[in-house]
Short mmCIF file of N, CA and C in Angstrom, two decimals:
data_model
loop_
_atom_site.label_atom_id
_atom_site.label_comp_id
_atom_site.label_asym_id
_atom_site.label_seq_id
_atom_site.Cartn_x
_atom_site.Cartn_y
_atom_site.Cartn_z
N UNK A 1 0.76 -1.03 -0.45
CA UNK A 1 -0.18 0.13 -0.15
C UNK A 1 0.86 1.44 0.31
N UNK A 2 0.42 2.28 -0.03
CA UNK A 2 1.05 3.71 0.16
C UNK A 2 0.33 4.65 0.63
N UNK A 3 0.43 5.95 1.01
CA UNK A 3 0.14 6.80 2.16
C UNK A 3 -0.82 7.61 1.01
N UNK A 4 -1.21 8.49 2.03
CA UNK A 4 -2.71 9.18 1.38
C UNK A 4 -2.30 10.65 1.61
N UNK A 5 -2.76 11.95 0.86
CA UNK A 5 -2.37 13.13 0.64
C UNK A 5 -2.66 13.51 1.61
N UNK A 6 -2.14 14.42 2.47
CA UNK A 6 -2.16 15.11 3.84
C UNK A 6 -3.98 15.75 3.83
N UNK A 7 -3.84 16.26 3.09
CA UNK A 7 -5.63 17.28 2.54
C UNK A 7 -6.79 16.23 2.94
N UNK A 8 -6.64 14.68 2.30
CA UNK A 8 -7.74 13.65 2.17
C UNK A 8 -7.45 13.51 4.21
N UNK A 9 -6.46 13.51 5.06
CA UNK A 9 -5.80 12.87 6.16
C UNK A 9 -7.20 14.36 6.62
N UNK A 10 -6.85 15.49 6.77
CA UNK A 10 -7.32 16.71 6.96
C UNK A 10 -8.78 16.92 7.27
N UNK A 11 -9.18 16.03 6.43
CA UNK A 11 -10.82 16.14 6.61
C UNK A 11 -11.49 15.42 7.83
N UNK A 12 -11.37 14.19 8.46
CA UNK A 12 -11.67 13.00 8.92
C UNK A 12 -11.25 13.46 10.33
N UNK A 13 -12.43 13.63 11.46
CA UNK A 13 -12.43 13.17 12.71
C UNK A 13 -13.04 12.09 13.53
N UNK A 14 -11.69 11.63 14.58
CA UNK A 14 -12.48 10.23 15.19
C UNK A 14 -11.78 10.58 16.53
N UNK A 15 -12.57 10.49 17.09
CA UNK A 15 -12.82 10.00 18.49
C UNK A 15 -10.95 9.78 19.19
N UNK A 16 -9.98 9.35 18.49
CA UNK A 16 -8.99 8.37 18.79
C UNK A 16 -8.04 8.73 17.81
N UNK A 17 -6.64 8.60 18.08
CA UNK A 17 -5.97 8.83 17.18
C UNK A 17 -5.52 7.60 16.45
N UNK A 18 -5.13 8.49 15.16
CA UNK A 18 -5.17 6.83 14.10
C UNK A 18 -3.42 7.52 13.40
N UNK A 19 -2.59 6.76 13.65
CA UNK A 19 -1.05 7.01 12.79
C UNK A 19 -0.72 6.38 12.29
N UNK A 20 -1.78 5.66 11.59
CA UNK A 20 -1.08 4.32 10.35
C UNK A 20 -1.73 5.71 8.83
N UNK A 21 0.05 5.00 8.70
CA UNK A 21 -0.46 5.49 6.93
C UNK A 21 -0.45 5.12 5.69
N UNK A 22 -0.94 4.02 5.88
CA UNK A 22 -1.29 2.77 5.24
C UNK A 22 -2.98 2.66 4.66
N UNK A 23 -3.50 2.33 5.74
CA UNK A 23 -4.56 3.03 6.20
C UNK A 23 -5.39 3.87 6.47
N UNK A 24 -6.80 4.16 5.76
CA UNK A 24 -6.92 5.48 6.03
C UNK A 24 -8.68 5.36 6.95
N UNK A 25 -8.90 5.69 7.85
CA UNK A 25 -10.28 5.30 8.51
C UNK A 25 -11.54 6.08 8.14
N UNK A 26 -12.06 5.25 7.49
CA UNK A 26 -13.25 6.33 6.83
C UNK A 26 -14.46 6.33 7.89
N UNK A 27 -14.79 5.16 8.29
CA UNK A 27 -15.93 5.52 9.94
C UNK A 27 -16.08 4.45 11.04
N UNK A 28 -16.18 4.29 11.82
CA UNK A 28 -16.41 3.53 12.90
C UNK A 28 -17.72 3.29 13.35
N UNK A 29 -17.74 2.32 14.70
CA UNK A 29 -18.68 2.27 15.37
C UNK A 29 -18.28 1.44 16.63
N UNK A 30 -18.75 1.54 17.47
CA UNK A 30 -18.97 0.88 18.44
C UNK A 30 -19.75 -0.71 18.45
N UNK A 31 -19.44 -1.85 18.76
CA UNK A 31 -20.16 -2.79 19.15
C UNK A 31 -21.39 -2.61 19.96
N UNK A 32 -22.15 -2.88 20.06
CA UNK A 32 -23.41 -2.42 21.51
C UNK A 32 -24.58 -3.54 21.02
N UNK A 33 -25.19 -3.94 22.64
CA UNK A 33 -26.14 -4.61 22.54
C UNK A 33 -27.59 -3.42 22.82
N UNK A 34 -28.31 -3.21 21.59
CA UNK A 34 -29.59 -2.20 21.79
C UNK A 34 -30.74 -3.26 22.49
N UNK A 35 -31.82 -2.00 23.29
CA UNK A 35 -32.74 -3.21 23.76
C UNK A 35 -33.74 -2.26 23.80
N UNK A 36 -35.02 -2.76 23.45
CA UNK A 36 -36.31 -2.54 23.28
C UNK A 36 -37.27 -1.27 24.59
N UNK A 37 -36.76 -0.49 25.09
CA UNK A 37 -37.38 0.23 26.22
C UNK A 37 -38.63 -0.15 26.73
N UNK A 38 -39.74 -0.70 25.21
CA UNK A 38 -41.25 -1.31 25.56
C UNK A 38 -40.94 -2.12 26.25
N UNK A 39 -39.79 -2.66 25.76
CA UNK A 39 -39.92 -4.63 26.24
C UNK A 39 -39.45 -4.95 27.26
N UNK A 40 -38.64 -4.24 28.11
CA UNK A 40 -37.66 -4.12 28.85
C UNK A 40 -37.93 -2.72 29.31
N UNK A 41 -37.44 -2.64 31.10
CA UNK A 41 -37.13 -1.37 31.36
C UNK A 41 -35.48 -1.70 31.59
N UNK A 42 -35.19 -2.48 32.31
CA UNK A 42 -33.56 -2.39 32.98
C UNK A 42 -33.23 -3.58 32.06
N UNK A 43 -32.19 -3.37 31.63
CA UNK A 43 -31.48 -4.80 30.71
C UNK A 43 -30.39 -5.07 31.32
N UNK A 44 -30.09 -6.12 30.92
CA UNK A 44 -28.53 -6.81 31.88
C UNK A 44 -27.51 -5.49 31.88
N UNK A 45 -26.58 -5.67 33.11
CA UNK A 45 -26.18 -4.52 33.17
C UNK A 45 -24.74 -4.79 33.18
N UNK A 46 -23.95 -6.07 32.18
CA UNK A 46 -22.55 -6.56 32.22
C UNK A 46 -23.25 -7.38 30.77
N UNK A 47 -22.11 -7.74 30.48
CA UNK A 47 -21.88 -8.76 29.48
C UNK A 47 -22.11 -10.30 30.98
N UNK A 48 -21.33 -10.27 31.98
CA UNK A 48 -21.49 -11.66 32.50
C UNK A 48 -22.69 -11.68 33.12
N UNK A 49 -23.31 -10.54 33.40
CA UNK A 49 -24.59 -10.24 33.62
C UNK A 49 -25.21 -11.05 32.38
N UNK A 50 -25.58 -10.41 30.97
CA UNK A 50 -26.09 -11.13 29.86
C UNK A 50 -26.17 -12.63 29.95
N UNK A 51 -25.03 -13.42 30.58
CA UNK A 51 -24.64 -14.92 29.95
C UNK A 51 -24.71 -15.80 31.27
N UNK A 52 -24.97 -14.93 32.44
CA UNK A 52 -25.13 -15.93 33.18
C UNK A 52 -26.70 -15.41 34.08
N UNK A 53 -27.44 -14.83 34.06
CA UNK A 53 -28.49 -14.83 35.07
C UNK A 53 -29.23 -14.55 33.79
N UNK A 54 -30.21 -15.73 34.37
CA UNK A 54 -31.97 -15.97 33.70
C UNK A 54 -32.99 -14.69 34.05
N UNK A 55 -33.00 -14.49 32.60
CA UNK A 55 -34.42 -13.01 32.90
C UNK A 55 -35.06 -13.46 31.93
N UNK A 56 -35.94 -12.44 31.65
CA UNK A 56 -36.63 -12.08 29.90
C UNK A 56 -36.68 -11.80 29.16
N UNK A 57 -34.91 -11.50 29.07
CA UNK A 57 -34.67 -10.78 27.86
C UNK A 57 -34.60 -12.10 26.43
N UNK A 58 -34.43 -11.48 25.83
CA UNK A 58 -34.59 -12.36 24.73
C UNK A 58 -33.49 -11.87 23.41
N UNK A 59 -32.69 -12.02 23.08
CA UNK A 59 -31.89 -11.28 21.98
C UNK A 59 -31.76 -12.09 20.94
N UNK A 60 -31.29 -11.89 19.58
CA UNK A 60 -30.92 -11.58 18.79
C UNK A 60 -29.73 -10.67 17.75
N UNK A 61 -29.03 -12.01 17.25
CA UNK A 61 -27.76 -11.44 16.38
C UNK A 61 -28.13 -12.22 14.82
N UNK A 62 -27.24 -11.24 13.73
CA UNK A 62 -26.85 -12.34 13.02
C UNK A 62 -26.35 -13.13 13.09
N UNK A 63 -26.83 -14.33 12.17
CA UNK A 63 -25.35 -15.42 11.84
C UNK A 63 -24.11 -14.69 11.60
N UNK A 64 -22.76 -15.83 12.59
CA UNK A 64 -21.51 -15.27 12.64
C UNK A 64 -21.04 -15.55 11.43
N UNK A 65 -21.08 -17.04 11.00
CA UNK A 65 -20.38 -17.25 10.36
C UNK A 65 -20.60 -16.50 8.90
N UNK A 66 -21.68 -15.70 8.75
CA UNK A 66 -21.75 -14.80 7.07
C UNK A 66 -21.83 -13.73 7.60
N UNK A 67 -21.96 -12.90 8.77
CA UNK A 67 -22.70 -11.45 9.35
C UNK A 67 -21.08 -11.24 10.09
N UNK A 68 -20.68 -9.85 9.70
CA UNK A 68 -19.91 -9.51 10.12
C UNK A 68 -19.77 -8.73 11.82
N UNK A 69 -21.06 -8.81 12.34
CA UNK A 69 -21.92 -8.05 13.01
C UNK A 69 -22.15 -9.24 14.40
N UNK A 70 -22.49 -10.23 13.54
CA UNK A 70 -22.56 -11.75 14.49
C UNK A 70 -21.13 -12.30 14.53
N UNK A 71 -20.19 -12.36 13.90
CA UNK A 71 -19.13 -13.06 14.38
C UNK A 71 -18.16 -11.56 15.23
N UNK A 72 -18.34 -10.60 14.88
CA UNK A 72 -17.90 -9.39 15.95
C UNK A 72 -18.38 -9.39 17.40
N UNK A 73 -19.40 -9.78 17.43
CA UNK A 73 -20.45 -10.16 18.69
C UNK A 73 -20.16 -11.37 19.60
N UNK A 74 -19.86 -12.24 18.54
CA UNK A 74 -19.57 -13.93 18.84
C UNK A 74 -17.75 -13.79 19.64
N UNK A 75 -17.57 -12.91 19.15
CA UNK A 75 -16.09 -12.56 19.41
C UNK A 75 -15.93 -12.06 20.74
N UNK A 76 -16.65 -10.73 20.93
CA UNK A 76 -16.20 -9.79 22.04
C UNK A 76 -17.21 -10.62 23.26
N UNK A 77 -18.19 -11.77 22.67
CA UNK A 77 -18.85 -12.66 24.08
C UNK A 77 -17.26 -13.63 24.61
N UNK A 78 -16.66 -13.90 23.56
CA UNK A 78 -15.58 -14.99 23.90
C UNK A 78 -14.43 -14.47 24.72
N UNK A 79 -13.61 -13.20 24.29
CA UNK A 79 -12.55 -12.64 24.79
C UNK A 79 -12.99 -12.17 25.56
N UNK A 80 -14.57 -11.31 25.79
CA UNK A 80 -14.61 -10.96 27.43
C UNK A 80 -14.48 -11.66 28.63
N UNK A 81 -15.37 -12.72 28.00
CA UNK A 81 -15.84 -13.98 29.19
C UNK A 81 -14.80 -14.73 29.13
N UNK A 82 -13.76 -15.03 29.68
CA UNK A 82 -12.72 -16.49 28.87
C UNK A 82 -13.07 -17.41 29.93
N UNK A 83 -13.50 -16.48 31.52
CA UNK A 83 -13.83 -17.96 32.19
C UNK A 83 -15.12 -18.39 32.43
N UNK A 84 -16.17 -17.93 31.26
CA UNK A 84 -17.27 -18.68 31.33
C UNK A 84 -17.56 -20.06 31.26
N UNK A 85 -18.39 -20.29 32.20
CA UNK A 85 -18.72 -21.98 31.84
C UNK A 85 -19.27 -22.07 30.93
N UNK A 86 -19.63 -23.54 31.12
CA UNK A 86 -21.04 -24.23 30.09
C UNK A 86 -22.52 -23.92 30.96
N UNK A 87 -22.43 -23.94 32.07
CA UNK A 87 -23.96 -23.53 32.28
C UNK A 87 -23.92 -21.79 32.12
N UNK A 88 -23.17 -21.11 32.00
CA UNK A 88 -23.33 -19.49 31.81
C UNK A 88 -23.28 -19.62 30.06
N UNK A 89 -23.24 -20.32 29.20
CA UNK A 89 -23.69 -20.71 27.65
C UNK A 89 -24.64 -20.90 27.85
N UNK A 90 -25.24 -21.55 28.55
CA UNK A 90 -26.56 -22.13 28.25
C UNK A 90 -27.73 -21.22 28.43
N UNK A 91 -27.81 -20.34 29.70
CA UNK A 91 -28.07 -19.08 29.97
C UNK A 91 -28.21 -18.52 28.62
N UNK A 92 -26.86 -17.82 28.07
CA UNK A 92 -27.25 -16.99 27.47
C UNK A 92 -28.20 -17.56 25.93
N UNK A 93 -28.22 -19.07 25.37
CA UNK A 93 -28.43 -19.99 24.61
C UNK A 93 -29.58 -20.21 24.95
N UNK A 94 -30.54 -19.71 26.36
CA UNK A 94 -31.86 -19.84 26.33
C UNK A 94 -32.44 -18.41 25.98
N UNK A 95 -31.80 -17.58 25.70
CA UNK A 95 -32.10 -16.08 25.50
C UNK A 95 -32.31 -15.84 24.33
N UNK A 96 -31.45 -16.53 23.31
CA UNK A 96 -30.94 -16.11 22.18
C UNK A 96 -32.53 -16.76 21.22
N UNK A 97 -32.92 -15.83 20.83
CA UNK A 97 -34.94 -16.36 20.34
C UNK A 97 -34.38 -16.63 18.87
N UNK A 98 -33.71 -15.85 17.97
CA UNK A 98 -33.14 -16.21 16.58
C UNK A 98 -31.79 -16.11 16.74
N UNK A 99 -31.10 -16.64 14.80
CA UNK A 99 -29.66 -15.98 14.46
C UNK A 99 -30.00 -16.18 13.11
N UNK A 100 -30.38 -15.24 12.44
CA UNK A 100 -30.95 -14.61 10.94
C UNK A 100 -29.21 -14.67 10.51
N UNK A 101 -29.50 -15.15 8.60
CA UNK A 101 -28.60 -15.24 8.10
C UNK A 101 -28.07 -13.68 7.43
N UNK A 102 -28.88 -12.83 8.40
CA UNK A 102 -28.27 -11.39 8.05
C UNK A 102 -28.86 -10.26 8.68
N UNK A 103 -28.13 -8.93 8.35
CA UNK A 103 -28.39 -8.06 9.86
C UNK A 103 -29.53 -7.60 9.28
N UNK A 104 -30.16 -7.12 8.12
CA UNK A 104 -31.22 -6.94 7.82
C UNK A 104 -32.42 -7.98 8.35
N UNK A 105 -32.42 -9.27 8.41
CA UNK A 105 -32.93 -9.69 8.86
C UNK A 105 -33.42 -9.79 9.92
N UNK A 106 -32.26 -9.76 10.93
CA UNK A 106 -32.10 -9.57 12.34
C UNK A 106 -32.97 -8.08 13.32
N UNK A 107 -32.41 -7.49 12.49
CA UNK A 107 -32.54 -6.28 12.67
C UNK A 107 -34.72 -5.89 12.30
N UNK A 108 -35.23 -6.81 11.25
CA UNK A 108 -36.23 -6.52 11.12
C UNK A 108 -37.10 -7.59 11.98
N UNK A 109 -36.56 -8.26 12.29
CA UNK A 109 -37.15 -9.17 13.37
C UNK A 109 -37.02 -8.84 14.75
N UNK A 110 -36.11 -7.85 15.47
CA UNK A 110 -36.09 -7.02 16.25
C UNK A 110 -36.99 -5.98 16.13
N UNK A 111 -37.66 -5.41 15.06
CA UNK A 111 -38.42 -4.48 14.85
C UNK A 111 -39.97 -5.34 15.08
N UNK A 112 -39.75 -6.51 14.40
CA UNK A 112 -41.13 -7.16 14.95
C UNK A 112 -41.85 -7.35 16.03
N UNK A 113 -40.43 -7.01 17.05
CA UNK A 113 -40.50 -7.58 18.50
C UNK A 113 -40.19 -9.06 19.30
N UNK A 114 -39.23 -10.11 18.07
CA UNK A 114 -39.03 -11.16 18.22
C UNK A 114 -38.13 -11.18 19.52
N UNK A 115 -37.76 -10.27 19.99
CA UNK A 115 -36.53 -10.10 20.65
C UNK A 115 -36.39 -8.56 21.20
N UNK A 116 -35.88 -8.46 22.16
CA UNK A 116 -35.84 -7.30 23.35
C UNK A 116 -34.25 -6.54 23.30
N UNK A 117 -33.44 -7.53 22.45
CA UNK A 117 -31.91 -6.98 22.58
C UNK A 117 -31.48 -7.23 21.08
N UNK A 118 -31.04 -6.53 20.64
CA UNK A 118 -29.91 -6.65 19.13
C UNK A 118 -28.62 -6.24 19.71
N UNK A 119 -27.85 -6.86 18.81
CA UNK A 119 -26.03 -6.72 18.81
C UNK A 119 -26.21 -6.13 17.47
N UNK A 120 -25.69 -5.03 17.73
CA UNK A 120 -25.47 -4.08 16.38
C UNK A 120 -23.69 -2.89 16.74
N UNK A 121 -23.78 -2.48 15.53
CA UNK A 121 -23.01 -1.68 15.66
C UNK A 121 -23.52 -0.32 16.04
N UNK A 122 -23.33 0.75 16.38
CA UNK A 122 -23.84 2.14 16.99
C UNK A 122 -24.01 2.74 15.77
N UNK A 123 -23.53 2.99 15.01
CA UNK A 123 -23.48 3.70 13.51
C UNK A 123 -24.92 3.04 12.76
N UNK A 124 -25.58 2.10 12.98
CA UNK A 124 -26.91 2.02 12.44
C UNK A 124 -28.04 1.60 12.95
N UNK A 125 -27.36 2.15 14.37
CA UNK A 125 -28.76 1.98 15.13
C UNK A 125 -29.72 3.92 15.59
N UNK A 126 -28.23 4.45 15.26
CA UNK A 126 -28.71 6.07 15.13
C UNK A 126 -29.99 6.53 15.02
N UNK A 127 -30.66 7.12 15.61
CA UNK A 127 -32.06 7.70 14.43
C UNK A 127 -33.28 6.76 14.12
N UNK A 128 -33.15 5.10 15.40
CA UNK A 128 -33.80 3.82 15.04
C UNK A 128 -35.31 4.24 15.82
N UNK A 129 -35.29 5.46 16.80
CA UNK A 129 -36.18 5.56 17.69
C UNK A 129 -35.78 5.82 19.12
N UNK A 130 -36.64 6.99 19.72
CA UNK A 130 -36.58 6.89 20.94
C UNK A 130 -36.42 5.98 22.39
N UNK A 131 -36.75 5.07 21.57
CA UNK A 131 -37.33 3.36 22.32
C UNK A 131 -36.10 2.28 22.50
N UNK A 132 -34.96 2.97 21.35
CA UNK A 132 -34.33 1.62 21.47
C UNK A 132 -32.93 2.27 21.99
N UNK A 133 -32.68 1.72 22.98
CA UNK A 133 -30.81 2.40 23.61
C UNK A 133 -30.01 1.35 23.54
N UNK A 134 -28.80 2.00 23.59
CA UNK A 134 -27.56 1.24 23.84
C UNK A 134 -27.24 0.44 24.64
N UNK A 135 -26.71 -0.39 25.04
CA UNK A 135 -26.14 -0.74 26.54
C UNK A 135 -24.75 -0.55 26.29
N UNK A 136 -24.04 0.00 27.43
CA UNK A 136 -22.86 0.10 26.92
C UNK A 136 -22.33 -0.72 28.33
N UNK A 137 -21.68 -1.71 28.37
CA UNK A 137 -21.02 -2.81 29.21
C UNK A 137 -19.67 -2.20 30.03
N UNK A 138 -19.21 -2.31 31.46
CA UNK A 138 -18.49 -2.37 32.28
C UNK A 138 -17.25 -2.99 31.51
N UNK A 139 -17.13 -4.59 30.51
CA UNK A 139 -16.17 -4.83 29.95
C UNK A 139 -15.81 -4.63 29.24
N UNK A 140 -16.48 -3.07 28.34
CA UNK A 140 -15.82 -2.26 27.36
C UNK A 140 -16.95 -3.14 26.16
N UNK A 141 -16.80 -1.88 24.79
CA UNK A 141 -17.98 -2.19 23.63
C UNK A 141 -16.46 -1.97 22.65
N UNK A 142 -16.60 -3.04 22.29
CA UNK A 142 -15.51 -2.64 21.21
C UNK A 142 -15.60 -1.90 20.18
N UNK A 143 -14.43 -1.38 19.46
CA UNK A 143 -14.60 -0.06 17.86
C UNK A 143 -14.44 -1.18 16.74
N UNK A 144 -15.44 -0.73 15.65
CA UNK A 144 -14.81 -1.47 14.43
C UNK A 144 -14.63 -0.19 13.48
N UNK A 145 -13.76 0.15 12.86
CA UNK A 145 -12.74 0.89 11.98
C UNK A 145 -13.04 0.53 10.51
N UNK A 146 -13.62 0.58 10.01
CA UNK A 146 -13.80 0.58 8.36
C UNK A 146 -13.00 1.11 7.72
N UNK A 147 -11.24 0.83 6.72
CA UNK A 147 -10.64 1.57 6.37
C UNK A 147 -10.57 1.65 4.61
N UNK A 148 -9.94 2.44 4.36
CA UNK A 148 -9.41 2.32 3.15
C UNK A 148 -8.12 2.06 2.71
N UNK A 149 -7.52 1.97 1.82
CA UNK A 149 -5.74 2.03 1.04
C UNK A 149 -5.65 1.88 -0.16
N UNK A 150 -4.69 2.31 -0.74
CA UNK A 150 -4.83 2.15 -1.53
C UNK A 150 -3.46 1.40 -2.06
N UNK A 151 -3.84 0.60 -3.59
CA UNK A 151 -2.61 -0.64 -3.86
C UNK A 151 -1.49 0.53 -4.69
N UNK A 152 -0.57 -0.21 -4.98
CA UNK A 152 0.50 1.03 -5.22
C UNK A 152 0.16 1.26 -6.70
N UNK A 153 -0.55 0.33 -7.64
CA UNK A 153 -0.88 0.24 -8.84
C UNK A 153 -2.42 1.53 -8.49
N UNK A 154 -3.09 2.04 -7.62
CA UNK A 154 -3.95 3.31 -7.46
C UNK A 154 -3.52 3.97 -7.13
N UNK A 155 -2.09 4.48 -6.44
CA UNK A 155 -1.26 5.31 -6.20
C UNK A 155 -0.88 6.21 -7.14
N UNK A 156 -0.43 5.45 -8.50
CA UNK A 156 -0.44 6.62 -9.84
C UNK A 156 -2.08 6.93 -10.20
N UNK A 157 -3.04 6.74 -9.82
CA UNK A 157 -4.22 7.15 -10.73
C UNK A 157 -5.11 8.00 -9.98
N UNK A 158 -5.12 9.08 -10.20
CA UNK A 158 -5.59 10.48 -9.53
C UNK A 158 -6.89 9.97 -9.20
N UNK A 159 -7.28 9.39 -9.85
CA UNK A 159 -9.00 8.93 -9.46
C UNK A 159 -9.39 8.39 -7.77
N UNK A 160 -8.41 7.48 -7.77
CA UNK A 160 -7.88 7.17 -6.42
C UNK A 160 -8.38 8.28 -5.71
N UNK A 161 -7.75 8.93 -5.54
CA UNK A 161 -7.46 10.22 -4.66
C UNK A 161 -9.01 11.10 -4.53
N UNK A 162 -9.30 11.20 -6.01
CA UNK A 162 -10.77 11.83 -6.19
C UNK A 162 -11.65 10.52 -5.22
N UNK A 163 -11.76 10.13 -5.24
CA UNK A 163 -12.76 8.87 -4.45
C UNK A 163 -12.24 9.45 -3.09
N UNK A 164 -11.73 9.03 -3.09
CA UNK A 164 -10.89 9.37 -1.08
C UNK A 164 -11.72 10.55 -0.57
N UNK A 165 -11.37 11.35 -1.93
CA UNK A 165 -11.79 13.24 -0.91
C UNK A 165 -13.11 13.25 -0.91
N UNK A 166 -13.39 12.31 -2.26
CA UNK A 166 -15.28 12.25 -1.87
C UNK A 166 -15.49 11.59 -0.78
N UNK A 167 -14.73 10.28 0.04
CA UNK A 167 -15.53 9.64 1.13
C UNK A 167 -15.18 10.43 2.24
N UNK A 168 -14.08 10.94 2.35
CA UNK A 168 -14.05 12.19 3.11
C UNK A 168 -14.29 13.34 3.34
N UNK A 169 -15.38 13.99 2.57
CA UNK A 169 -15.51 15.36 2.54
C UNK A 169 -16.75 15.40 3.33
N UNK A 170 -16.79 16.48 3.78
CA UNK A 170 -17.30 16.60 5.06
C UNK A 170 -18.85 15.63 4.15
N UNK A 171 -19.69 16.46 3.74
CA UNK A 171 -21.27 15.92 3.28
C UNK A 171 -20.98 14.46 3.74
N UNK A 172 -20.31 13.78 2.98
CA UNK A 172 -20.34 12.22 3.17
C UNK A 172 -19.63 11.55 4.53
N UNK A 173 -18.94 12.62 5.24
CA UNK A 173 -18.65 11.89 6.77
C UNK A 173 -19.52 12.35 7.15
N UNK A 174 -21.04 13.52 6.98
CA UNK A 174 -21.80 13.95 7.56
C UNK A 174 -22.83 12.89 7.66
N UNK A 175 -22.64 11.87 6.44
CA UNK A 175 -24.00 11.05 6.58
C UNK A 175 -23.45 9.77 7.21
N UNK A 176 -22.23 8.80 6.83
CA UNK A 176 -21.57 7.69 7.05
C UNK A 176 -21.20 7.71 8.75
N UNK A 177 -20.21 8.86 9.27
CA UNK A 177 -20.02 8.95 10.06
C UNK A 177 -21.04 9.35 11.67
N UNK A 178 -22.07 10.10 11.22
CA UNK A 178 -22.79 10.41 12.44
C UNK A 178 -23.82 10.24 11.99
N UNK A 179 -24.08 9.74 11.05
CA UNK A 179 -26.16 8.86 11.02
C UNK A 179 -26.03 7.50 11.44
#
C-alpha cells in the first residue's frame, strides 16, 4: 500500500488517534447490545449478567458465519468472558430467540418484537427511535473501524484520490460517520 495525501487525512475527525499511514479510517462504530425500552425497562448491566443471569430478555443477532456483526458479537463475548463456564453459555443460549442469516433480517425481527435485545454497531442504530437504547457494558464495547487503502497501482491513478476525497468530504462524513 501507499500513504494518503495530507488534505485527505485532514478532513477526518475521530475521537481516537490514528497514526497508520497505509490505512485510512473512513468511519467507525462501537459494537453494542441495543434494547427496546417498550419491552424491558432495565436490561442486563454487564456481559457477565447477560450470559449468567436468567431474565426475560431475548436476544437476536445475525449468523456469525456470514455476518460481520454476528462474528464480532461472538468474538466480543468469548474475548470478554474467558472464564465463563458451560452453564453460563446455556443461560445465554436460552435467551437467543433467532440467529438469522443477515443484519437486515435480524433487525426486521427485532422491529417486529421477536426479541428485546439485538447486537449491532452504534452507527447503524442511530435515529432508529427514542425507545431503542444502547447498553455500554463495564467490560467495554469493541470499536470496529472501516478503512481504505491504496494499492501501488492506484497510487499512480489520480481517480483514487478523487474517490477518497469524496468519501472524506464533510457531506459524506456527516452521513456515514454520524448518521
